[in-house]
Each structure stands twice: as C-alpha cells, then as structure tokens.
CSV table of C-alpha atoms and ligand atoms in Angstrom, one decimal:
chain,number,residue,atom,x,y,z
C,1,UNK,CA,-4.8,-4.0,-19.2
C,2,UNK,CA,-6.3,-0.6,-18.6
C,3,UNK,CA,-3.7,2.2,-18.4
C,4,UNK,CA,-4.3,5.8,-17.1
C,5,UNK,CA,-3.4,8.7,-19.4
C,6,UNK,CA,-0.2,9.2,-17.4
C,7,UNK,CA,0.7,5.6,-17.8
C,8,UNK,CA,0.0,5.7,-21.5
C,9,UNK,CA,2.4,8.7,-21.8
C,10,UNK,CA,5.1,6.8,-20.0
C,11,UNK,CA,4.6,3.9,-22.4
C,12,UNK,CA,4.9,6.3,-25.3
C,13,UNK,CA,8.4,7.3,-24.0
C,14,UNK,CA,7.4,10.8,-22.7
C,15,UNK,CA,9.2,10.2,-19.4
C,16,UNK,CA,12.4,8.7,-20.8
C,17,UNK,CA,13.6,5.4,-22.2
C,18,UNK,CA,14.0,3.6,-18.9
C,19,UNK,CA,10.5,4.4,-17.7
C,20,UNK,CA,9.2,3.3,-21.2
C,21,UNK,CA,11.0,0.0,-20.9
C,22,UNK,CA,9.8,-0.5,-17.3
C,23,UNK,CA,6.2,0.2,-18.4
C,24,UNK,CA,6.6,-2.2,-21.3
C,25,UNK,CA,7.8,-5.0,-18.9
C,26,UNK,CA,4.9,-4.4,-16.5
C,27,UNK,CA,2.3,-4.2,-19.3
C,28,UNK,CA,3.6,-7.5,-20.9
C,29,UNK,CA,3.3,-9.2,-17.4
C,30,UNK,CA,-0.1,-7.7,-16.7
C,31,UNK,CA,-1.5,-8.7,-20.2
C,32,UNK,CA,-0.1,-12.3,-19.8
C,33,UNK,CA,-1.8,-12.7,-16.4
C,34,UNK,CA,-5.0,-10.8,-17.4
C,35,UNK,CA,-4.4,-8.0,-14.8
C,36,UNK,CA,-7.0,-5.3,-15.1
C,37,UNK,CA,-4.8,-2.4,-14.0
C,38,UNK,CA,-1.5,-1.3,-12.4
C,39,UNK,CA,-1.5,-0.7,-8.7
C,40,UNK,CA,0.8,1.3,-6.4
C,41,UNK,CA,3.6,-0.5,-4.5
C,42,UNK,CA,5.1,0.7,-1.3
C,43,UNK,CA,8.6,-0.8,-1.9
C,44,UNK,CA,10.6,-3.1,-4.1
C,45,UNK,CA,13.4,-5.7,-3.7
C,46,UNK,CA,15.4,-6.5,-6.7
C,47,UNK,CA,17.3,-9.8,-7.3
C,48,UNK,CA,19.5,-10.5,-10.3
C,49,UNK,CA,22.6,-8.9,-9.0
C,50,UNK,CA,25.3,-11.6,-9.2
C,51,UNK,CA,27.5,-11.6,-12.2
C,52,UNK,CA,27.7,-15.4,-11.7
C,53,UNK,CA,24.0,-15.8,-12.5
C,54,UNK,CA,23.4,-12.8,-14.8
C,55,UNK,CA,26.6,-12.7,-16.8
C,56,UNK,CA,27.3,-10.1,-19.5
C,57,UNK,CA,23.6,-10.1,-20.5
C,58,UNK,CA,22.8,-8.5,-17.1
C,59,UNK,CA,25.3,-5.8,-17.7
C,60,UNK,CA,23.8,-5.0,-21.1
C,61,UNK,CA,20.3,-4.8,-19.8
C,62,UNK,CA,21.3,-2.5,-17.0
C,63,UNK,CA,23.3,-0.3,-19.4
C,64,UNK,CA,20.2,0.2,-21.4
C,65,UNK,CA,18.2,1.1,-18.3
C,66,UNK,CA,20.7,3.5,-16.8
C,67,UNK,CA,21.3,5.5,-20.0
C,68,UNK,CA,18.3,7.8,-19.4
C,69,UNK,CA,19.2,8.1,-15.7
C,70,UNK,CA,16.0,6.8,-14.1
C,71,UNK,CA,15.4,7.1,-10.3
C,72,UNK,CA,13.4,4.7,-8.1
C,73,UNK,CA,9.9,5.8,-7.2
C,74,UNK,CA,9.8,3.8,-4.0
C,75,UNK,CA,12.2,2.4,-1.4
C,76,UNK,CA,14.1,-0.3,-3.2
C,77,UNK,CA,16.8,-2.7,-2.0
C,78,UNK,CA,19.2,-5.1,-3.7
C,79,UNK,CA,19.7,-8.8,-3.2
C,80,UNK,CA,23.1,-10.5,-2.7
C,81,UNK,CA,25.7,-10.1,-5.3
C,82,UNK,CA,28.4,-12.5,-6.4
C,83,UNK,CA,31.1,-11.5,-3.9
C,84,UNK,CA,32.0,-9.7,-0.7
C,85,UNK,CA,32.8,-6.2,-2.0
C,86,UNK,CA,35.7,-5.9,0.4
C,87,UNK,CA,37.0,-9.4,0.9
C,88,UNK,CA,36.5,-10.8,-2.6
C,89,UNK,CA,40.1,-12.0,-2.8
C,90,UNK,CA,39.6,-14.2,0.3
C,91,UNK,CA,36.8,-15.9,-1.7
C,92,UNK,CA,39.2,-16.6,-4.6
C,93,UNK,CA,37.2,-14.3,-6.9
C,94,UNK,CA,39.0,-13.3,-10.1
C,95,UNK,CA,39.8,-9.7,-10.9
C,96,UNK,CA,37.6,-9.6,-14.0
C,97,UNK,CA,34.6,-11.0,-12.1
C,98,UNK,CA,35.1,-8.4,-9.3
C,99,UNK,CA,35.3,-5.5,-11.8
C,100,UNK,CA,32.1,-6.6,-13.6
C,101,UNK,CA,30.3,-7.3,-10.3
C,102,UNK,CA,31.2,-3.8,-9.0
C,103,UNK,CA,29.9,-2.3,-12.3
C,104,UNK,CA,26.6,-4.1,-11.9
C,105,UNK,CA,26.2,-2.8,-8.3
C,106,UNK,CA,27.2,0.8,-9.3
C,107,UNK,CA,24.4,0.8,-12.0
C,108,UNK,CA,21.8,-0.3,-9.5
C,109,UNK,CA,23.1,2.4,-7.1
C,110,UNK,CA,22.8,5.0,-9.8
C,111,UNK,CA,19.1,4.2,-10.1
C,112,UNK,CA,18.7,4.7,-6.4
C,113,UNK,CA,18.4,1.1,-5.3
C,114,UNK,CA,19.9,0.7,-1.9
C,115,UNK,CA,23.0,-1.5,-2.1
C,116,UNK,CA,22.2,-3.7,1.0
C,117,UNK,CA,23.1,-6.7,-1.1
C,118,UNK,CA,21.1,-8.9,1.2
C,119,UNK,CA,18.1,-11.3,1.0
C,120,UNK,CA,16.7,-10.2,4.4
C,121,UNK,CA,15.6,-6.6,3.5
C,122,UNK,CA,12.8,-7.0,6.0
C,123,UNK,CA,15.5,-7.0,8.8
C,124,UNK,CA,17.1,-3.9,7.3
C,125,UNK,CA,14.3,-1.4,6.8
C,126,UNK,CA,12.5,-2.5,3.7
C,127,UNK,CA,9.2,-3.5,5.5
C,128,UNK,CA,5.6,-2.7,4.9
C,129,UNK,CA,2.4,-3.1,6.8
C,130,UNK,CA,-0.4,-5.7,6.5
C,131,UNK,CA,-2.2,-5.4,3.2
C,132,UNK,CA,0.4,-3.2,1.6
C,133,UNK,CA,1.4,-4.1,-2.0
C,134,UNK,CA,5.1,-4.5,-2.7
C,135,UNK,CA,7.2,-6.0,-5.5
C,136,UNK,CA,9.8,-8.4,-4.3
C,137,UNK,CA,11.9,-10.8,-6.4
C,138,UNK,CA,13.8,-12.8,-3.8
C,139,UNK,CA,11.7,-16.0,-3.3
C,140,UNK,CA,12.5,-16.5,0.4
C,141,UNK,CA,11.7,-12.9,1.1
C,142,UNK,CA,8.5,-13.1,-1.0
C,143,UNK,CA,7.2,-16.0,1.1
C,144,UNK,CA,8.3,-14.3,4.4
C,145,UNK,CA,6.7,-11.0,3.5
C,146,UNK,CA,3.4,-12.5,2.4
C,147,UNK,CA,3.2,-14.9,5.3
C,148,UNK,CA,4.5,-13.0,8.2
C,149,UNK,CA,4.0,-9.3,7.4
C,150,UNK,CA,0.7,-9.9,5.6
C,151,UNK,CA,2.0,-7.8,2.7
C,152,UNK,CA,1.0,-8.7,-0.9
C,153,UNK,CA,3.6,-9.6,-3.5
C,154,UNK,CA,3.9,-12.1,-6.3
C,155,UNK,CA,7.2,-13.9,-7.0
C,156,UNK,CA,8.7,-11.3,-9.2
C,157,UNK,CA,11.6,-11.7,-11.5
C,158,UNK,CA,14.6,-9.4,-11.1
C,159,UNK,CA,13.5,-7.4,-14.1
C,160,UNK,CA,9.8,-6.9,-13.1
C,161,UNK,CA,10.9,-5.9,-9.6
C,162,UNK,CA,13.3,-3.4,-11.2
C,163,UNK,CA,10.5,-2.1,-13.3
C,164,UNK,CA,8.3,-1.7,-10.2
C,165,UNK,CA,11.1,0.1,-8.4
C,166,UNK,CA,11.3,2.6,-11.3
C,167,UNK,CA,7.6,3.1,-11.7
C,168,UNK,CA,6.3,2.4,-8.2
C,169,UNK,CA,3.7,0.1,-9.7
C,170,UNK,CA,2.9,-3.5,-10.4
C,171,UNK,CA,0.1,-5.3,-12.3
C,172,UNK,CA,-2.8,-6.3,-10.1
C,173,UNK,CA,-3.0,-10.1,-10.4
C,174,UNK,CA,-2.1,-13.2,-8.4
C,175,UNK,CA,-1.3,-12.6,-4.7
C,176,UNK,CA,-2.3,-9.0,-5.0
C,177,UNK,CA,-6.0,-10.1,-5.1
C,178,UNK,CA,-7.6,-11.4,-1.9
C,179,UNK,CA,-9.4,-14.2,-3.8
C,180,UNK,CA,-6.0,-15.7,-4.6
C,181,UNK,CA,-4.8,-15.7,-1.1
C,182,UNK,CA,-7.0,-18.5,0.3
C,183,UNK,CA,-5.5,-21.7,1.8
C,184,UNK,CA,-5.7,-24.7,-0.5
C,185,UNK,CA,-4.3,-27.5,1.8
C,186,UNK,CA,-4.0,-28.1,5.5
C,187,UNK,CA,-0.8,-29.5,7.0
C,188,UNK,CA,-1.0,-30.6,10.7
C,189,UNK,CA,2.4,-30.4,12.2
C,190,UNK,CA,2.5,-33.0,14.9
C,191,UNK,CA,6.3,-33.3,14.8
C,192,UNK,CA,8.1,-31.4,17.5
C,193,UNK,CA,10.2,-28.7,15.8
C,194,UNK,CA,13.1,-27.6,18.0
C,195,UNK,CA,15.3,-25.4,15.8
C,196,UNK,CA,15.2,-23.4,12.6
C,197,UNK,CA,16.5,-26.3,10.5
C,198,UNK,CA,13.6,-28.4,11.7
C,199,UNK,CA,11.2,-25.7,10.3
C,200,UNK,CA,13.3,-25.7,7.1
C,201,UNK,CA,12.9,-29.5,6.8
C,202,UNK,CA,9.2,-29.3,7.2
C,203,UNK,CA,9.0,-26.4,4.8
C,204,UNK,CA,11.1,-28.3,2.3
C,205,UNK,CA,8.8,-31.3,2.4
C,206,UNK,CA,5.7,-29.1,2.1
C,207,UNK,CA,7.1,-27.3,-0.9
C,208,UNK,CA,8.0,-30.5,-2.6
C,209,UNK,CA,4.6,-32.0,-2.0
C,210,UNK,CA,2.4,-29.1,-2.8
C,211,UNK,CA,4.4,-27.1,-5.4
C,212,UNK,CA,2.7,-23.7,-5.5
C,213,UNK,CA,-0.4,-24.3,-3.4
C,214,UNK,CA,-1.1,-22.2,-0.3
C,215,UNK,CA,-0.8,-24.3,2.8
C,216,UNK,CA,-2.5,-23.6,6.1
C,217,UNK,CA,-0.3,-25.0,8.9
C,218,UNK,CA,-1.9,-26.2,12.0
C,219,UNK,CA,-0.7,-27.3,15.5
C,220,UNK,CA,2.5,-25.2,15.1
C,221,UNK,CA,3.2,-24.4,18.8
C,222,UNK,CA,5.3,-21.3,18.1
C,223,UNK,CA,7.5,-19.8,15.4
C,224,UNK,CA,10.2,-17.1,15.7
C,225,UNK,CA,11.9,-15.1,13.0
C,226,UNK,CA,14.8,-17.5,12.5
C,227,UNK,CA,12.4,-20.4,12.2
C,228,UNK,CA,10.1,-18.4,9.9
C,229,UNK,CA,13.1,-17.5,7.6
C,230,UNK,CA,14.2,-21.1,7.2
C,231,UNK,CA,10.7,-22.3,6.6
C,232,UNK,CA,9.9,-19.6,4.0
C,233,UNK,CA,13.2,-20.1,2.2
C,234,UNK,CA,12.8,-23.9,2.1
C,235,UNK,CA,9.2,-23.9,0.8
C,236,UNK,CA,10.1,-21.4,-1.9
C,237,UNK,CA,13.1,-23.5,-3.0
C,238,UNK,CA,11.7,-27.1,-3.2
C,239,UNK,CA,8.4,-25.7,-4.5
C,240,UNK,CA,7.3,-22.3,-5.5
C,241,UNK,CA,5.1,-21.5,-2.4
C,242,UNK,CA,4.8,-17.8,-2.0
C,243,UNK,CA,2.4,-17.7,0.9
C,244,UNK,CA,1.4,-19.9,3.8
C,245,UNK,CA,-0.6,-19.4,7.0
C,246,UNK,CA,-0.1,-20.5,10.5
C,247,UNK,CA,-3.2,-21.1,12.5
C,248,UNK,CA,-3.8,-19.1,15.6
C,249,UNK,CA,-1.4,-16.5,14.2
C,250,UNK,CA,-2.3,-15.7,10.7
C,251,UNK,CA,-4.7,-18.3,9.4
C,252,UNK,CA,-7.4,-18.1,12.1
C,253,UNK,CA,-10.1,-16.6,9.8
C,254,UNK,CA,-10.2,-19.4,7.3
C,255,UNK,CA,-12.7,-22.3,7.1
C,256,UNK,CA,-10.5,-25.4,6.5
C,257,UNK,CA,-13.1,-28.2,6.8
C,258,UNK,CA,-13.3,-28.9,3.0
C,259,UNK,CA,-9.6,-28.8,2.4
C,260,UNK,CA,-7.2,-31.8,1.8
C,261,UNK,CA,-5.4,-32.5,5.0
C,262,UNK,CA,-2.1,-34.2,5.7
C,263,UNK,CA,-0.2,-34.8,8.9
C,264,UNK,CA,3.6,-34.4,9.5
C,265,UNK,CA,4.7,-36.3,12.5
C,266,UNK,CA,7.9,-37.1,14.3
C,267,UNK,CA,8.6,-40.1,12.0
C,268,UNK,CA,8.3,-37.8,8.9
C,269,UNK,CA,10.7,-35.3,10.5
C,270,UNK,CA,13.2,-38.1,11.4
C,271,UNK,CA,13.2,-39.4,7.9
C,272,UNK,CA,13.7,-35.9,6.5
C,273,UNK,CA,16.7,-35.4,8.9
C,274,UNK,CA,18.2,-38.7,7.8
C,275,UNK,CA,17.8,-37.8,4.1
C,276,UNK,CA,19.9,-34.7,4.6
C,277,UNK,CA,22.3,-35.8,7.3
C,278,UNK,CA,26.0,-35.9,6.4
C,279,UNK,CA,27.6,-39.3,6.1
C,280,UNK,CA,31.2,-38.1,5.7
C,281,UNK,CA,33.2,-35.1,6.8
C,282,UNK,CA,32.2,-31.9,4.9
C,283,UNK,CA,35.0,-29.7,3.6
C,284,UNK,CA,33.0,-26.6,4.0
C,285,UNK,CA,30.2,-25.6,6.5
C,286,UNK,CA,28.1,-22.6,5.4
C,287,UNK,CA,25.7,-20.7,7.5
C,288,UNK,CA,23.6,-17.7,6.4
C,289,UNK,CA,21.0,-18.7,3.8
C,290,UNK,CA,18.9,-16.5,4.2
C,291,UNK,CA,21.5,-14.1,5.5
C,292,UNK,CA,22.3,-14.5,9.2
C,293,UNK,CA,20.5,-12.2,11.7
C,294,UNK,CA,22.5,-10.5,14.4
C,295,UNK,CA,21.0,-13.0,16.9
C,296,UNK,CA,22.4,-15.9,14.9
C,297,UNK,CA,25.9,-14.3,14.7
C,298,UNK,CA,25.8,-13.7,18.5
C,299,UNK,CA,24.8,-17.4,19.0
C,300,UNK,CA,27.6,-18.6,16.7
C,301,UNK,CA,30.1,-16.5,18.6
C,302,UNK,CA,28.9,-18.3,21.8
C,303,UNK,CA,28.9,-21.8,20.3
C,304,UNK,CA,32.3,-21.6,18.7
C,305,UNK,CA,34.3,-22.6,21.7
C,306,UNK,CA,37.3,-24.1,19.9
C,307,UNK,CA,39.1,-23.4,16.6
C,308,UNK,CA,37.7,-24.7,13.3
C,309,UNK,CA,39.2,-28.0,12.3
C,310,UNK,CA,41.8,-27.8,9.6
C,311,UNK,CA,39.8,-30.2,7.5
C,312,UNK,CA,36.8,-27.9,7.3
C,313,UNK,CA,36.2,-24.3,6.5
C,314,UNK,CA,33.4,-22.3,8.1
C,315,UNK,CA,31.9,-19.5,6.1
C,316,UNK,CA,29.1,-17.3,7.4
C,317,UNK,CA,27.0,-15.0,5.2
C,318,UNK,CA,25.2,-11.8,6.3
C,319,UNK,CA,24.5,-8.3,5.3
C,320,UNK,CA,27.1,-5.5,5.8
C,321,UNK,CA,25.0,-3.5,8.3
C,322,UNK,CA,24.5,-6.6,10.5
C,323,UNK,CA,28.3,-7.4,10.3
C,324,UNK,CA,29.0,-3.8,11.4
C,325,UNK,CA,26.9,-4.3,14.5
C,326,UNK,CA,28.4,-7.7,15.1
C,327,UNK,CA,31.8,-6.1,14.9
C,328,UNK,CA,31.0,-3.4,17.4
C,329,UNK,CA,29.8,-6.1,19.8
C,330,UNK,CA,33.0,-8.1,19.4
C,331,UNK,CA,31.1,-11.2,17.9
C,332,UNK,CA,33.0,-11.0,14.5
C,333,UNK,CA,36.4,-10.9,16.2
C,334,UNK,CA,35.5,-13.9,18.4
C,335,UNK,CA,34.2,-15.9,15.4
C,336,UNK,CA,37.2,-15.0,13.2
C,337,UNK,CA,39.7,-15.8,16.0
C,338,UNK,CA,38.4,-19.4,15.7
C,339,UNK,CA,39.3,-19.5,12.0
C,340,UNK,CA,35.8,-18.9,10.5
C,341,UNK,CA,35.1,-16.2,7.9
C,342,UNK,CA,32.1,-13.8,7.8
C,343,UNK,CA,31.3,-12.6,4.3
C,344,UNK,CA,28.9,-9.8,3.3
C,345,UNK,CA,27.1,-8.7,0.1
C,346,UNK,CA,26.9,-12.3,-1.2
C,347,UNK,CA,25.6,-15.7,-0.4
C,348,UNK,CA,26.5,-19.4,-0.6
C,349,UNK,CA,24.5,-19.9,-3.8
C,350,UNK,CA,25.2,-16.8,-5.9
C,351,UNK,CA,28.9,-16.5,-5.4
C,352,UNK,CA,31.3,-18.6,-7.6
C,353,UNK,CA,32.3,-20.8,-4.7
C,354,UNK,CA,35.8,-22.4,-5.0
C,355,UNK,CA,35.9,-26.2,-5.4
C,356,UNK,CA,34.7,-28.2,-2.5
C,357,UNK,CA,33.4,-31.7,-2.5
C,358,UNK,CA,30.9,-31.8,0.3
C,359,UNK,CA,29.1,-29.0,2.1
C,360,UNK,CA,27.1,-28.9,5.3
C,361,UNK,CA,24.6,-26.1,6.0
C,362,UNK,CA,21.8,-25.3,8.4
C,363,UNK,CA,19.7,-24.2,5.4
C,364,UNK,CA,17.5,-26.4,3.3
C,365,UNK,CA,17.4,-23.7,0.5
C,366,UNK,CA,21.2,-23.8,0.3
C,367,UNK,CA,21.2,-27.6,0.5
C,368,UNK,CA,18.7,-27.6,-2.4
C,369,UNK,CA,20.6,-25.2,-4.7
C,370,UNK,CA,24.3,-26.0,-4.0
C,371,UNK,CA,24.5,-29.2,-6.1
C,372,UNK,CA,23.1,-27.5,-9.2
C,373,UNK,CA,24.4,-23.9,-8.8
C,374,UNK,CA,27.8,-24.7,-7.4
C,375,UNK,CA,28.4,-28.4,-8.2
C,376,UNK,CA,28.9,-29.2,-4.5
C,377,UNK,CA,27.2,-32.1,-2.8
C,378,UNK,CA,25.2,-30.8,0.1
C,379,UNK,CA,24.0,-32.0,3.5
C,380,UNK,CA,22.1,-30.2,6.2
C,381,UNK,CA,21.8,-30.1,10.0
C,382,UNK,CA,21.0,-27.8,12.8
C,383,UNK,CA,23.2,-24.7,13.5
C,384,UNK,CA,24.6,-26.5,16.6
C,385,UNK,CA,25.5,-29.6,14.7
C,386,UNK,CA,27.0,-27.6,11.9
C,387,UNK,CA,29.3,-25.8,14.3
C,388,UNK,CA,30.3,-28.9,16.2
C,389,UNK,CA,31.3,-30.6,12.9
C,390,UNK,CA,33.2,-27.4,11.9
C,391,UNK,CA,35.1,-27.6,15.2
C,392,UNK,CA,36.2,-31.2,14.4
C,393,UNK,CA,33.5,-33.5,15.8
C,394,UNK,CA,33.3,-36.7,13.8
C,395,UNK,CA,30.2,-37.2,11.6
G,1,LIG,FE1,19.6,-15.5,0.4
G,1,LIG,FE2,21.2,-16.6,-1.3
G,1,LIG,FE3,19.9,-18.1,0.4
G,1,LIG,S1,19.9,-15.0,-1.7
G,1,LIG,S2,18.0,-17.0,0.7
G,1,LIG,S3,21.4,-16.6,1.0
G,1,LIG,S4,20.3,-18.5,-1.8
C-alpha cells in the first residue's frame, strides 16, 4: 500500500508509539485487502468495550496504546460496555468486573473517545453526510450508516476502528470503493411489515440467505428509523450484510434486471414469526437492541399500563443521554413505577447477564446472540407483545 512521507514517518514511530501501532494495524489491513492507499475518515465508532467480551487482553492492549498519550484525530464514539456505570449492582455485576470495566472506559476516554457507550451513535451526534468515509466497528451501526446515511464504512474490528480514530484514516478497499457498493440480489418484499420486529424478521432471513451480499429491497412501502435499526441489526447478525438498498429511496439508480430475485411474502413472514414466537413464559423481557430511541421509551411508558408480572423481569437498554431526556419527560419514572428497569452504557448481549432460562425480545439481533453469548434461550415478538407478556399476559 502506498504511504505518503508523513504516513511513513508515523510508521517509523516519529509521532509516538500509539500512532505507530495504529499505522501498523491499518497497513496490515490495507495490505491484506490490497488497498492502494489510506483515505481520510470523518469519524469513528469503536466497539470492543465490554470486559465480558474483551477480558484482560483488552486491558493489556489498551494499556499499550495509552502509554504514549495519543488523542483522537476525528470525532469518535464508544460502543456499549459490560455494565451500567451507575446501576451495575442492580445488574448483579461483581466488584472486580466493575473495576476492570471502569478502567477500560477511562483508557478510551483518555484517548478522547466520547464515552457514549451506545450502539446508536448516529442518534447521538456521530453522523456524516452522503459519500463521507467513516470507520465504524459496531455491525448494526455499519449497516445503518451505509444504507441510510449513504456514508462509506467497512465492518471494522474494534482495533481497526480505534486505529482510525487515532489517525483519522482507513485503508481504501471494500465498501469505500463505489464498484463494491453495487446490489447483488433483489428481494421483493410482498409481506406487509407492520412493526420494527417485522422488519427485523425479514432482515434476519435476508442475512441468513445471502450472507454478505448487497441486497436491493423492492416494494417496501415505507421504512422509519426504528424499522431501519431493527432491519440493519438483524441482517448484520444472521449474515454479515453491511449495506442494502431500498428502492425508491436509496436504490433507484441501479439496473436490477440481471440480478437473482426472490420474493418474501406474507406466508414467509408468518413462518418467521412462528420460528421465534415464545411457547412458554419468559423470565426476562429485554428491549433496546440496538439501544432504544427516545420515541421507543416514550411508547413503552404509554404501553405499560399495569405492573410487571412477578414471574418476569423487564429490562430496557438505552444510552445515558437518551435516558436523561426520558427522565426529564417523566417517561423513566412511569416505566420504573411499573417495576421495569432502564439500564444505560450496556446492552443485553455484552453484559454478563444473570441466569435466566428464557428471554423474549423485540430484537432479532439479541435473539440471535443471547443463546451463544449469554446461554439464555431466546424468543422474539413485537414491542407490544413483549410488553403485554411482561405485564402478565399468558403466552
Ligand atoms: Fe447494540 Fe448490543 Fe444490540 S451493541 S445492536 S444492543 S447487541
């Protein structure tokens, strides 16, 4: 990969050890994918924050980075950590875990990475415009940014996004190049999608069937931000889809005649719903994967009309800034009065969740990862159904 004189000097260590390490990471990545050069990124989003997933090795890596006191070159944000930084005891987190988690976050902070600890940085100020290059390492946010903001990012690892945050650059390959952003398959959505979980189900099926291909969805009557979040997260979880198009909105310019085409109809959607539907009473209901938006928290506060059943817990995950707004509007108080909990800084998958047998969630991404990451059997349903069951309605 071609390096400018200045980049060569960074690689020689003239700008400090952290920048040298960051350059080494980006060069290795660029060489592997035959990138010709590094390009400038407008922002970065860094995953690899939870002590549950990173362990002591993550602490060691970060200690190496922070020794030479690097600072971020571009606006950079942090993905969810392994616990709510204020209410970790309510999550049954152990003291040692909490201390190590706080240490990890402090090291990221010292580099200048904003400690939003959220997977929806695009709702919290880390946004860019169409065509901008960014370096994001949260898969659901990658798909969302590529597909809905028209920004260009590959599915980065936590380490490569951290290197990009420090250098403000990324190797030019993959989805940074227009020739790699062309649809490869057409999916006609004939099913009537009525809520974000329906979009998640369809996204989950597309990810499973098409792995990392770029789908062009047709006949989607409309899509809002909650639906888009669920669809992006599900596609990126069951497959590794990092970009999709929606005709009329983002895919209008493509010629799709020669592409393989499949149809998803009402029968397919019904089967998908049945595959994930709970057959017995869950002992925990989890909402907020990706993190809940303020509109979702408002909706929950309206739908929770009676206390949570004593057989089921209801945990909601969001970012701290969104919780603060929800608090000032009285939504948090209303929700908590009904016996639910709202946690920040963490998520259903990357926190060491206490032992539960069966979970119910409105997120296909959470339903996909909970059995392997947390050893909890998972089921999925719409937000409305999740809340009804949390309030005691029989499955
Ligand atoms: Fe976000 Fe965690 Fe889901 S990072 S997308 S809430 S698995």
